[in-house]
mmCIF file of C-alpha atoms in Angstrom:
data_model
loop_
_atom_site.group_PDB
_atom_site.id
_atom_site.type_symbol
_atom_site.label_atom_id
_atom_site.label_comp_id
_atom_site.label_asym_id
_atom_site.label_seq_id
_atom_site.Cartn_x
_atom_site.Cartn_y
_atom_site.Cartn_z
ATOM 1 C CA UNK A 52 12.704 -9.001 2.126
ATOM 2 C CA UNK A 53 13.573 -10.285 -1.361
ATOM 3 C CA UNK A 54 11.020 -9.704 -4.137
ATOM 4 C CA UNK A 55 10.442 -11.332 -7.537
ATOM 5 C CA UNK A 56 8.475 -10.245 -10.602
ATOM 6 C CA UNK A 57 4.970 -11.248 -11.655
ATOM 7 C CA UNK A 58 6.421 -13.399 -14.449
ATOM 8 C CA UNK A 59 8.842 -15.143 -12.078
ATOM 9 C CA UNK A 60 6.000 -15.813 -9.640
ATOM 10 C CA UNK A 61 3.795 -17.198 -12.425
ATOM 11 C CA UNK A 62 6.568 -19.578 -13.495
ATOM 12 C CA UNK A 63 7.248 -20.608 -9.903
ATOM 13 C CA UNK A 64 3.591 -21.380 -9.146
ATOM 14 C CA UNK A 65 2.737 -22.783 -12.578
ATOM 15 C CA UNK A 66 -0.038 -20.288 -13.347
ATOM 16 C CA UNK A 67 -0.567 -17.506 -15.879
ATOM 17 C CA UNK A 68 0.763 -13.968 -15.501
ATOM 18 C CA UNK A 69 -2.844 -12.758 -15.679
ATOM 19 C CA UNK A 70 -3.710 -14.965 -12.685
ATOM 20 C CA UNK A 71 -0.882 -13.451 -10.623
ATOM 21 C CA UNK A 72 -2.036 -9.937 -11.551
ATOM 22 C CA UNK A 73 -5.582 -10.852 -10.516
ATOM 23 C CA UNK A 74 -4.369 -12.204 -7.151
ATOM 24 C CA UNK A 75 -2.282 -9.071 -6.543
ATOM 25 C CA UNK A 76 -5.160 -6.774 -7.490
ATOM 26 C CA UNK A 77 -7.428 -8.543 -4.998
ATOM 27 C CA UNK A 78 -4.868 -8.494 -2.143
ATOM 28 C CA UNK A 79 -4.638 -12.285 -2.185
ATOM 29 C CA UNK A 80 -0.829 -12.508 -2.134
ATOM 30 C CA UNK A 81 0.504 -11.562 1.271
ATOM 31 C CA UNK A 82 3.159 -8.858 1.084
ATOM 32 C CA UNK A 83 2.761 -8.069 -2.639
ATOM 33 C CA UNK A 84 3.691 -4.433 -3.260
ATOM 34 C CA UNK A 85 2.758 -2.203 -6.156
ATOM 35 C CA UNK A 86 5.451 0.158 -7.469
ATOM 36 C CA UNK A 87 3.612 2.426 -9.897
ATOM 37 C CA UNK A 88 1.911 -0.055 -12.236
ATOM 38 C CA UNK A 89 4.253 -2.982 -11.552
ATOM 39 C CA UNK A 90 3.705 -5.615 -8.846
ATOM 40 C CA UNK A 91 6.537 -7.144 -6.817
ATOM 41 C CA UNK A 92 5.905 -10.346 -4.866
ATOM 42 C CA UNK A 93 7.884 -11.582 -1.842
ATOM 43 C CA UNK A 94 10.075 -14.487 -2.947
ATOM 44 C CA UNK A 95 8.841 -16.616 -0.058
ATOM 45 C CA UNK A 96 5.150 -15.759 -0.521
ATOM 46 C CA UNK A 97 2.823 -18.745 -0.389
ATOM 47 C CA UNK A 98 0.617 -19.608 -3.346
ATOM 48 C CA UNK A 99 -3.062 -18.962 -2.520
ATOM 49 C CA UNK A 100 -4.868 -22.285 -2.531
ATOM 50 C CA UNK A 101 -8.479 -21.121 -2.683
ATOM 51 C CA UNK A 102 -10.869 -18.303 -1.831
ATOM 52 C CA UNK A 103 -10.378 -18.950 1.846
ATOM 53 C CA UNK A 104 -6.834 -17.549 1.643
ATOM 54 C CA UNK A 105 -6.432 -14.627 3.977
ATOM 55 C CA UNK A 106 -6.521 -11.082 2.660
ATOM 56 C CA UNK A 107 -4.272 -8.343 4.071
ATOM 57 C CA UNK A 108 -7.045 -7.377 6.468
ATOM 58 C CA UNK A 109 -7.535 -10.938 7.706
ATOM 59 C CA UNK A 110 -3.781 -11.390 8.003
ATOM 60 C CA UNK A 111 -3.508 -8.238 10.096
ATOM 61 C CA UNK A 112 -6.157 -9.616 12.453
ATOM 62 C CA UNK A 113 -4.201 -12.845 12.701
ATOM 63 C CA UNK A 114 -1.028 -10.873 13.471
ATOM 64 C CA UNK A 115 -2.893 -8.967 16.177
ATOM 65 C CA UNK A 116 -4.064 -12.178 17.818
ATOM 66 C CA UNK A 117 -0.549 -13.623 17.727
ATOM 67 C CA UNK A 118 1.015 -10.548 19.319
ATOM 68 C CA UNK A 119 -1.667 -10.372 21.980
ATOM 69 C CA UNK A 120 -1.088 -14.007 22.904
ATOM 70 C CA UNK A 121 2.593 -13.409 23.712
ATOM 71 C CA UNK A 122 2.334 -9.833 24.947
ATOM 72 C CA UNK A 123 2.528 -10.821 28.609
ATOM 73 C CA UNK A 124 5.868 -12.613 28.115
ATOM 74 C CA UNK A 125 8.214 -9.658 27.577
ATOM 75 C CA UNK A 126 11.230 -11.673 26.410
ATOM 76 C CA UNK A 127 9.292 -13.739 23.874
ATOM 77 C CA UNK A 128 7.346 -10.663 22.778
ATOM 78 C CA UNK A 129 10.523 -8.671 22.026
ATOM 79 C CA UNK A 130 12.054 -11.559 20.068
ATOM 80 C CA UNK A 131 8.935 -12.003 17.939
ATOM 81 C CA UNK A 132 8.797 -8.284 17.174
ATOM 82 C CA UNK A 133 12.496 -8.166 16.274
ATOM 83 C CA UNK A 134 12.350 -11.016 13.762
ATOM 84 C CA UNK A 135 8.882 -10.249 12.398
ATOM 85 C CA UNK A 136 8.967 -9.731 8.594
ATOM 86 C CA UNK A 137 6.703 -6.664 8.688
ATOM 87 C CA UNK A 138 7.589 -3.240 10.119
ATOM 88 C CA UNK A 139 6.553 -2.969 13.783
ATOM 89 C CA UNK A 140 6.806 -0.090 16.245
ATOM 90 C CA UNK A 141 5.940 -0.579 19.921
ATOM 91 C CA UNK A 142 4.895 2.246 22.257
ATOM 92 C CA UNK A 143 4.479 2.481 26.029
ATOM 93 C CA UNK A 144 1.095 3.738 27.309
ATOM 94 C CA UNK A 145 2.443 7.313 27.400
ATOM 95 C CA UNK A 146 3.248 7.176 23.654
ATOM 96 C CA UNK A 147 7.020 6.689 23.816
ATOM 97 C CA UNK A 148 8.558 4.432 21.160
ATOM 98 C CA UNK A 149 10.447 1.607 22.913
ATOM 99 C CA UNK A 150 10.830 -1.152 20.287
ATOM 100 C CA UNK A 151 11.326 -0.909 16.521
ATOM 101 C CA UNK A 152 12.286 -3.958 14.484
ATOM 102 C CA UNK A 153 14.727 -4.096 11.582
ATOM 103 C CA UNK A 154 11.924 -4.125 9.030
ATOM 104 C CA UNK A 155 10.614 -0.821 10.435
ATOM 105 C CA UNK A 156 14.034 0.840 10.350
ATOM 106 C CA UNK A 157 14.604 -0.356 6.794
ATOM 107 C CA UNK A 158 11.256 0.809 5.408
ATOM 108 C CA UNK A 159 11.418 4.217 7.079
ATOM 109 C CA UNK A 160 15.138 4.717 6.385
ATOM 110 C CA UNK A 161 16.089 5.199 10.037
ATOM 111 C CA UNK A 162 19.780 4.283 10.491
ATOM 112 C CA UNK A 163 19.546 3.087 14.100
ATOM 113 C CA UNK A 164 16.832 2.159 16.582
ATOM 114 C CA UNK A 165 18.665 4.232 19.204
ATOM 115 C CA UNK A 166 17.709 7.381 17.289
ATOM 116 C CA UNK A 167 14.005 6.786 17.828
ATOM 117 C CA UNK A 168 13.490 4.437 20.791
ATOM 118 C CA UNK A 169 13.079 6.325 24.050
ATOM 119 C CA UNK A 170 13.182 9.682 22.234
ATOM 120 C CA UNK A 171 10.154 9.819 19.944
ATOM 121 C CA UNK A 172 6.695 10.208 21.489
ATOM 122 C CA UNK A 173 3.850 9.807 19.015
ATOM 123 C CA UNK A 174 1.235 11.343 21.328
ATOM 124 C CA UNK A 175 3.308 14.513 21.563
ATOM 125 C CA UNK A 176 3.845 14.743 17.809
ATOM 126 C CA UNK A 177 1.667 17.603 16.553
ATOM 127 C CA UNK A 178 2.000 16.356 12.973
ATOM 128 C CA UNK A 179 -0.267 13.348 13.619
ATOM 129 C CA UNK A 180 -3.215 15.671 13.117
ATOM 130 C CA UNK A 181 -1.805 16.752 9.757
ATOM 131 C CA UNK A 182 -1.319 13.107 8.794
ATOM 132 C CA UNK A 183 -4.965 12.372 9.706
ATOM 133 C CA UNK A 184 -4.114 9.746 12.343
ATOM 134 C CA UNK A 185 -4.440 11.617 15.646
ATOM 135 C CA UNK A 186 -8.028 10.570 16.412
ATOM 136 C CA UNK A 187 -7.288 6.919 15.709
ATOM 137 C CA UNK A 188 -4.080 6.964 17.748
ATOM 138 C CA UNK A 189 -5.918 8.294 20.776
ATOM 139 C CA UNK A 190 -8.453 5.473 20.470
ATOM 140 C CA UNK A 191 -5.640 2.912 20.267
ATOM 141 C CA UNK A 192 -4.035 4.265 23.440
ATOM 142 C CA UNK A 193 -7.417 4.039 25.126
ATOM 143 C CA UNK A 194 -7.382 0.295 24.480
ATOM 144 C CA UNK A 195 -9.177 -0.065 21.132
ATOM 145 C CA UNK A 196 -7.685 -2.096 18.273
ATOM 146 C CA UNK A 197 -7.558 0.176 15.225
ATOM 147 C CA UNK A 198 -7.030 -0.560 11.541
ATOM 148 C CA UNK A 199 -6.248 2.113 8.942
ATOM 149 C CA UNK A 200 -5.977 1.369 5.236
ATOM 150 C CA UNK A 201 -3.866 3.103 2.575
ATOM 151 C CA UNK A 202 -2.499 5.823 4.849
ATOM 152 C CA UNK A 203 0.247 8.013 3.409
ATOM 153 C CA UNK A 204 3.125 7.682 5.828
ATOM 154 C CA UNK A 205 5.265 10.851 5.812
ATOM 155 C CA UNK A 206 8.590 9.055 5.473
ATOM 156 C CA UNK A 207 10.588 12.220 4.926
ATOM 157 C CA UNK A 208 9.034 13.947 7.930
ATOM 158 C CA UNK A 209 9.556 10.921 10.165
ATOM 159 C CA UNK A 210 13.160 10.471 9.099
ATOM 160 C CA UNK A 211 13.857 14.134 9.640
ATOM 161 C CA UNK A 212 12.451 13.939 13.172
ATOM 162 C CA UNK A 213 14.755 11.027 13.999
ATOM 163 C CA UNK A 214 17.982 11.763 12.142
ATOM 164 C CA UNK A 215 19.958 14.476 10.413
ATOM 165 C CA UNK A 216 19.448 12.943 6.999
ATOM 166 C CA UNK A 217 16.215 13.847 5.257
ATOM 167 C CA UNK A 218 14.712 11.338 2.845
ATOM 168 C CA UNK A 219 13.380 13.135 -0.207
ATOM 169 C CA UNK A 220 11.145 12.138 -3.080
ATOM 170 C CA UNK A 221 9.707 9.006 -1.533
ATOM 171 C CA UNK A 222 6.131 8.312 -0.606
ATOM 172 C CA UNK A 223 4.813 5.187 1.078
ATOM 173 C CA UNK A 224 1.194 4.240 1.713
ATOM 174 C CA UNK A 225 0.579 1.729 4.490
ATOM 175 C CA UNK A 226 -2.173 -0.409 5.946
ATOM 176 C CA UNK A 227 -1.679 0.102 9.683
ATOM 177 C CA UNK A 228 -3.020 -1.949 12.574
ATOM 178 C CA UNK A 229 -2.637 -0.575 16.116
ATOM 179 C CA UNK A 230 -2.993 -3.277 18.767
ATOM 180 C CA UNK A 231 -3.289 -2.694 22.542
ATOM 181 C CA UNK A 232 -1.355 -5.246 24.630
ATOM 182 C CA UNK A 233 -2.292 -5.794 28.284
ATOM 183 C CA UNK A 234 -0.261 -7.134 31.235
ATOM 184 C CA UNK A 235 -1.272 -9.743 33.824
ATOM 185 C CA UNK A 236 -3.202 -7.089 35.768
ATOM 186 C CA UNK A 237 -5.291 -6.181 32.701
ATOM 187 C CA UNK A 238 -3.489 -2.844 32.394
ATOM 188 C CA UNK A 239 -2.311 -1.417 29.103
ATOM 189 C CA UNK A 240 1.342 -2.406 28.662
ATOM 190 C CA UNK A 241 2.022 -1.516 25.009
ATOM 191 C CA UNK A 242 0.441 -0.285 21.821
ATOM 192 C CA UNK A 243 1.872 -2.137 18.822
ATOM 193 C CA UNK A 244 1.683 -0.695 15.304
ATOM 194 C CA UNK A 245 2.050 -3.142 12.396
ATOM 195 C CA UNK A 246 2.637 -1.770 8.881
ATOM 196 C CA UNK A 247 1.933 -3.459 5.522
ATOM 197 C CA UNK A 248 2.857 -1.445 2.420
ATOM 198 C CA UNK A 249 -0.016 -0.850 0.007
ATOM 199 C CA UNK A 250 1.636 1.649 -2.372
ATOM 200 C CA UNK A 251 5.193 2.916 -2.827
ATOM 201 C CA UNK A 252 6.588 5.717 -4.996
ATOM 202 C CA UNK A 253 10.220 6.701 -5.402
ATOM 203 C CA UNK A 254 10.891 9.275 -8.088
ATOM 204 C CA UNK A 255 11.337 12.959 -8.794
ATOM 205 C CA UNK A 256 9.041 14.884 -6.520
ATOM 206 C CA UNK A 257 6.856 16.229 -9.333
ATOM 207 C CA UNK A 258 6.467 12.775 -10.903
ATOM 208 C CA UNK A 259 5.800 11.107 -7.566
ATOM 209 C CA UNK A 260 3.105 13.633 -6.680
ATOM 210 C CA UNK A 261 1.579 13.371 -10.156
ATOM 211 C CA UNK A 262 1.331 9.588 -9.843
ATOM 212 C CA UNK A 263 -0.271 9.907 -6.423
ATOM 213 C CA UNK A 264 -2.818 12.400 -7.724
ATOM 214 C CA UNK A 265 -3.712 10.308 -10.782
ATOM 215 C CA UNK A 266 -4.067 7.115 -8.729
ATOM 216 C CA UNK A 267 -6.207 8.893 -6.141
ATOM 217 C CA UNK A 268 -8.513 10.393 -8.812
ATOM 218 C CA UNK A 269 -8.689 7.494 -11.285
ATOM 219 C CA UNK A 270 -12.483 7.300 -11.000
ATOM 220 C CA UNK A 271 -12.892 10.838 -12.353
ATOM 221 C CA UNK A 272 -12.521 11.885 -15.961
ATOM 222 C CA UNK A 273 -8.886 12.703 -16.651
ATOM 223 C CA UNK A 274 -7.971 16.396 -16.565
ATOM 224 C CA UNK A 275 -4.333 17.271 -17.281
ATOM 225 C CA UNK A 276 -4.908 20.824 -16.068
ATOM 226 C CA UNK A 277 -5.874 19.539 -12.606
ATOM 227 C CA UNK A 278 -2.818 17.288 -12.393
ATOM 228 C CA UNK A 279 -0.505 20.070 -13.550
ATOM 229 C CA UNK A 280 -1.979 22.532 -11.059
ATOM 230 C CA UNK A 281 -1.516 20.011 -8.246
ATOM 231 C CA UNK A 282 2.242 19.797 -8.906
ATOM 232 C CA UNK A 283 2.607 23.487 -9.850
ATOM 233 C CA UNK A 284 3.809 22.864 -13.414
ATOM 234 C CA UNK A 285 2.430 23.784 -16.800
ATOM 235 C CA UNK A 286 0.663 20.887 -18.477
ATOM 236 C CA UNK A 287 3.233 20.918 -21.281
ATOM 237 C CA UNK A 288 6.204 20.765 -18.894
ATOM 238 C CA UNK A 289 4.514 18.063 -16.816
ATOM 239 C CA UNK A 290 3.768 15.928 -19.877
ATOM 240 C CA UNK A 291 7.373 16.141 -21.117
ATOM 241 C CA UNK A 292 8.807 15.439 -17.664
ATOM 242 C CA UNK A 293 6.392 12.569 -16.966
ATOM 243 C CA UNK A 294 7.118 10.904 -20.317
ATOM 244 C CA UNK A 295 10.875 11.278 -19.807
ATOM 245 C CA UNK A 296 10.865 9.577 -16.399
ATOM 246 C CA UNK A 297 8.122 6.962 -16.833
ATOM 247 C CA UNK A 298 7.864 6.292 -20.552
ATOM 248 C CA UNK A 299 4.163 7.226 -20.405
ATOM 249 C CA UNK A 300 2.187 10.406 -20.780
ATOM 250 C CA UNK A 301 0.065 11.301 -17.729
ATOM 251 C CA UNK A 302 -3.032 10.265 -19.681
ATOM 252 C CA UNK A 303 -1.423 6.971 -20.662
ATOM 253 C CA UNK A 304 -0.636 6.311 -17.012
ATOM 254 C CA UNK A 305 -4.248 7.135 -16.115
ATOM 255 C CA UNK A 306 -5.498 4.771 -18.834
ATOM 256 C CA UNK A 307 -3.410 1.905 -17.479
ATOM 257 C CA UNK A 308 -4.804 2.424 -13.973
ATOM 258 C CA UNK A 309 -8.339 2.547 -15.365
ATOM 259 C CA UNK A 310 -7.754 -0.639 -17.373
ATOM 260 C CA UNK A 311 -6.418 -2.475 -14.311
ATOM 261 C CA UNK A 312 -9.443 -1.384 -12.267
ATOM 262 C CA UNK A 313 -11.737 -2.577 -15.047
ATOM 263 C CA UNK A 314 -9.953 -5.940 -15.164
ATOM 264 C CA UNK A 315 -10.503 -6.328 -11.416
ATOM 265 C CA UNK A 316 -14.213 -5.558 -11.787
ATOM 266 C CA UNK A 317 -14.604 -7.897 -14.754
ATOM 267 C CA UNK A 318 -13.293 -10.731 -12.585
ATOM 268 C CA UNK A 319 -16.340 -10.345 -10.340
ATOM 269 C CA UNK A 320 -18.877 -12.933 -11.489
ATOM 270 C CA UNK A 321 -21.669 -10.945 -9.815
ATOM 271 C CA UNK A 322 -21.141 -7.881 -12.016
ATOM 272 C CA UNK A 323 -22.290 -7.468 -15.600
ATOM 273 C CA UNK A 324 -19.821 -5.911 -18.037
ATOM 274 C CA UNK A 325 -21.797 -2.677 -18.246
ATOM 275 C CA UNK A 326 -21.944 -2.470 -14.437
ATOM 276 C CA UNK A 327 -18.193 -3.105 -14.174
ATOM 277 C CA UNK A 328 -17.605 -0.195 -16.546
ATOM 278 C CA UNK A 329 -20.061 2.016 -14.666
ATOM 279 C CA UNK A 330 -18.333 1.242 -11.360
ATOM 280 C CA UNK A 331 -15.122 2.485 -12.951
ATOM 281 C CA UNK A 332 -16.682 5.724 -14.131
ATOM 282 C CA UNK A 333 -16.870 4.926 -17.849
ATOM 283 C CA UNK A 334 -19.595 3.953 -20.332
ATOM 284 C CA UNK A 335 -19.379 0.443 -21.806
ATOM 285 C CA UNK A 336 -20.798 1.793 -25.064
ATOM 286 C CA UNK A 337 -18.241 4.582 -25.171
ATOM 287 C CA UNK A 338 -14.643 4.788 -26.378
ATOM 288 C CA UNK A 339 -13.083 3.019 -23.398
ATOM 289 C CA UNK A 340 -14.191 -0.428 -24.559
ATOM 290 C CA UNK A 341 -12.070 0.143 -27.665
ATOM 291 C CA UNK A 342 -9.142 1.320 -25.540
ATOM 292 C CA UNK A 343 -9.537 -1.795 -23.375
ATOM 293 C CA UNK A 344 -9.223 -4.062 -26.421
ATOM 294 C CA UNK A 345 -6.174 -2.166 -27.683
ATOM 295 C CA UNK A 346 -4.423 -2.426 -24.303
ATOM 296 C CA UNK A 347 -5.460 -5.935 -23.250
ATOM 297 C CA UNK A 348 -5.653 -7.653 -26.621
ATOM 298 C CA UNK A 349 -9.242 -8.824 -26.202
ATOM 299 C CA UNK A 350 -12.686 -7.306 -25.774
ATOM 300 C CA UNK A 351 -14.117 -6.840 -22.252
ATOM 301 C CA UNK A 352 -16.512 -9.755 -22.824
ATOM 302 C CA UNK A 353 -13.673 -12.010 -23.987
ATOM 303 C CA UNK A 354 -11.568 -11.037 -20.987
ATOM 304 C CA UNK A 355 -14.430 -11.656 -18.560
ATOM 305 C CA UNK A 356 -15.072 -15.067 -20.075
ATOM 306 C CA UNK A 357 -11.381 -15.989 -19.872
ATOM 307 C CA UNK A 358 -11.022 -15.190 -16.161
ATOM 308 C CA UNK A 359 -14.415 -16.335 -14.858
ATOM 309 C CA UNK A 360 -14.377 -19.775 -16.481
ATOM 310 C CA UNK A 361 -11.455 -20.897 -14.295
#
């Protein structure tokens, strides 16, 4: 899938860069992916027309309905899976992988479908408990449609299970929908897993893990000692390494995440400015309002007025 930048998308759709960032932050552009603090948008993505535009969650439900409707026609079903733009993996009722489309192989860096299809059984994989998906998988294979959001997919582990080449220093978070497909006799024929990327990191291992930790703990007050301990580095070494590879200090990276979360909250017409700040773990009357103005170029009240008057 070919991606374009926020600026290119804004020019293409005739809207502001801020509007594109708002749509990305609210999951209103199908397939938009965040790499660190930068959004990438599929070149063929459709411009949202109004608030009725489907979110990722609604789109996943639509995908599920579409796959269910053709699940009983094996030939059509296999063709749809193969050419589907999102990664899909199909399992038999006993958990064996039987179909993986090109998008799946590309995202998970698996060189050939023959490495995984007919050989990998997800129900026999003891690591699913470590990944936190075992309980949900069992429910899916019992016939329940399951949706998981922002799950860290162990790309390196999965690649290592399926090939001799281990993928290092990459971390992908996915929204996953598991869909049971039944045959004409109302018996479980397949379980289909559809993946939509929510976050993606590709960097030195220490930097990648630092970014993950900061993004997962953005609501808390920043503590460099906690981040450094998580990646087993001194705070001084981490700060130098982080700045070298990202251009930001860890605290600067944390500030940018906090600012983006605040901008999302300020777009909510039902929230006051002080409540938006409180929901992001900071005091409106504290120092962060000043930081917001320095980073965004306007006060929180000016920003809220500019985005809510549209």
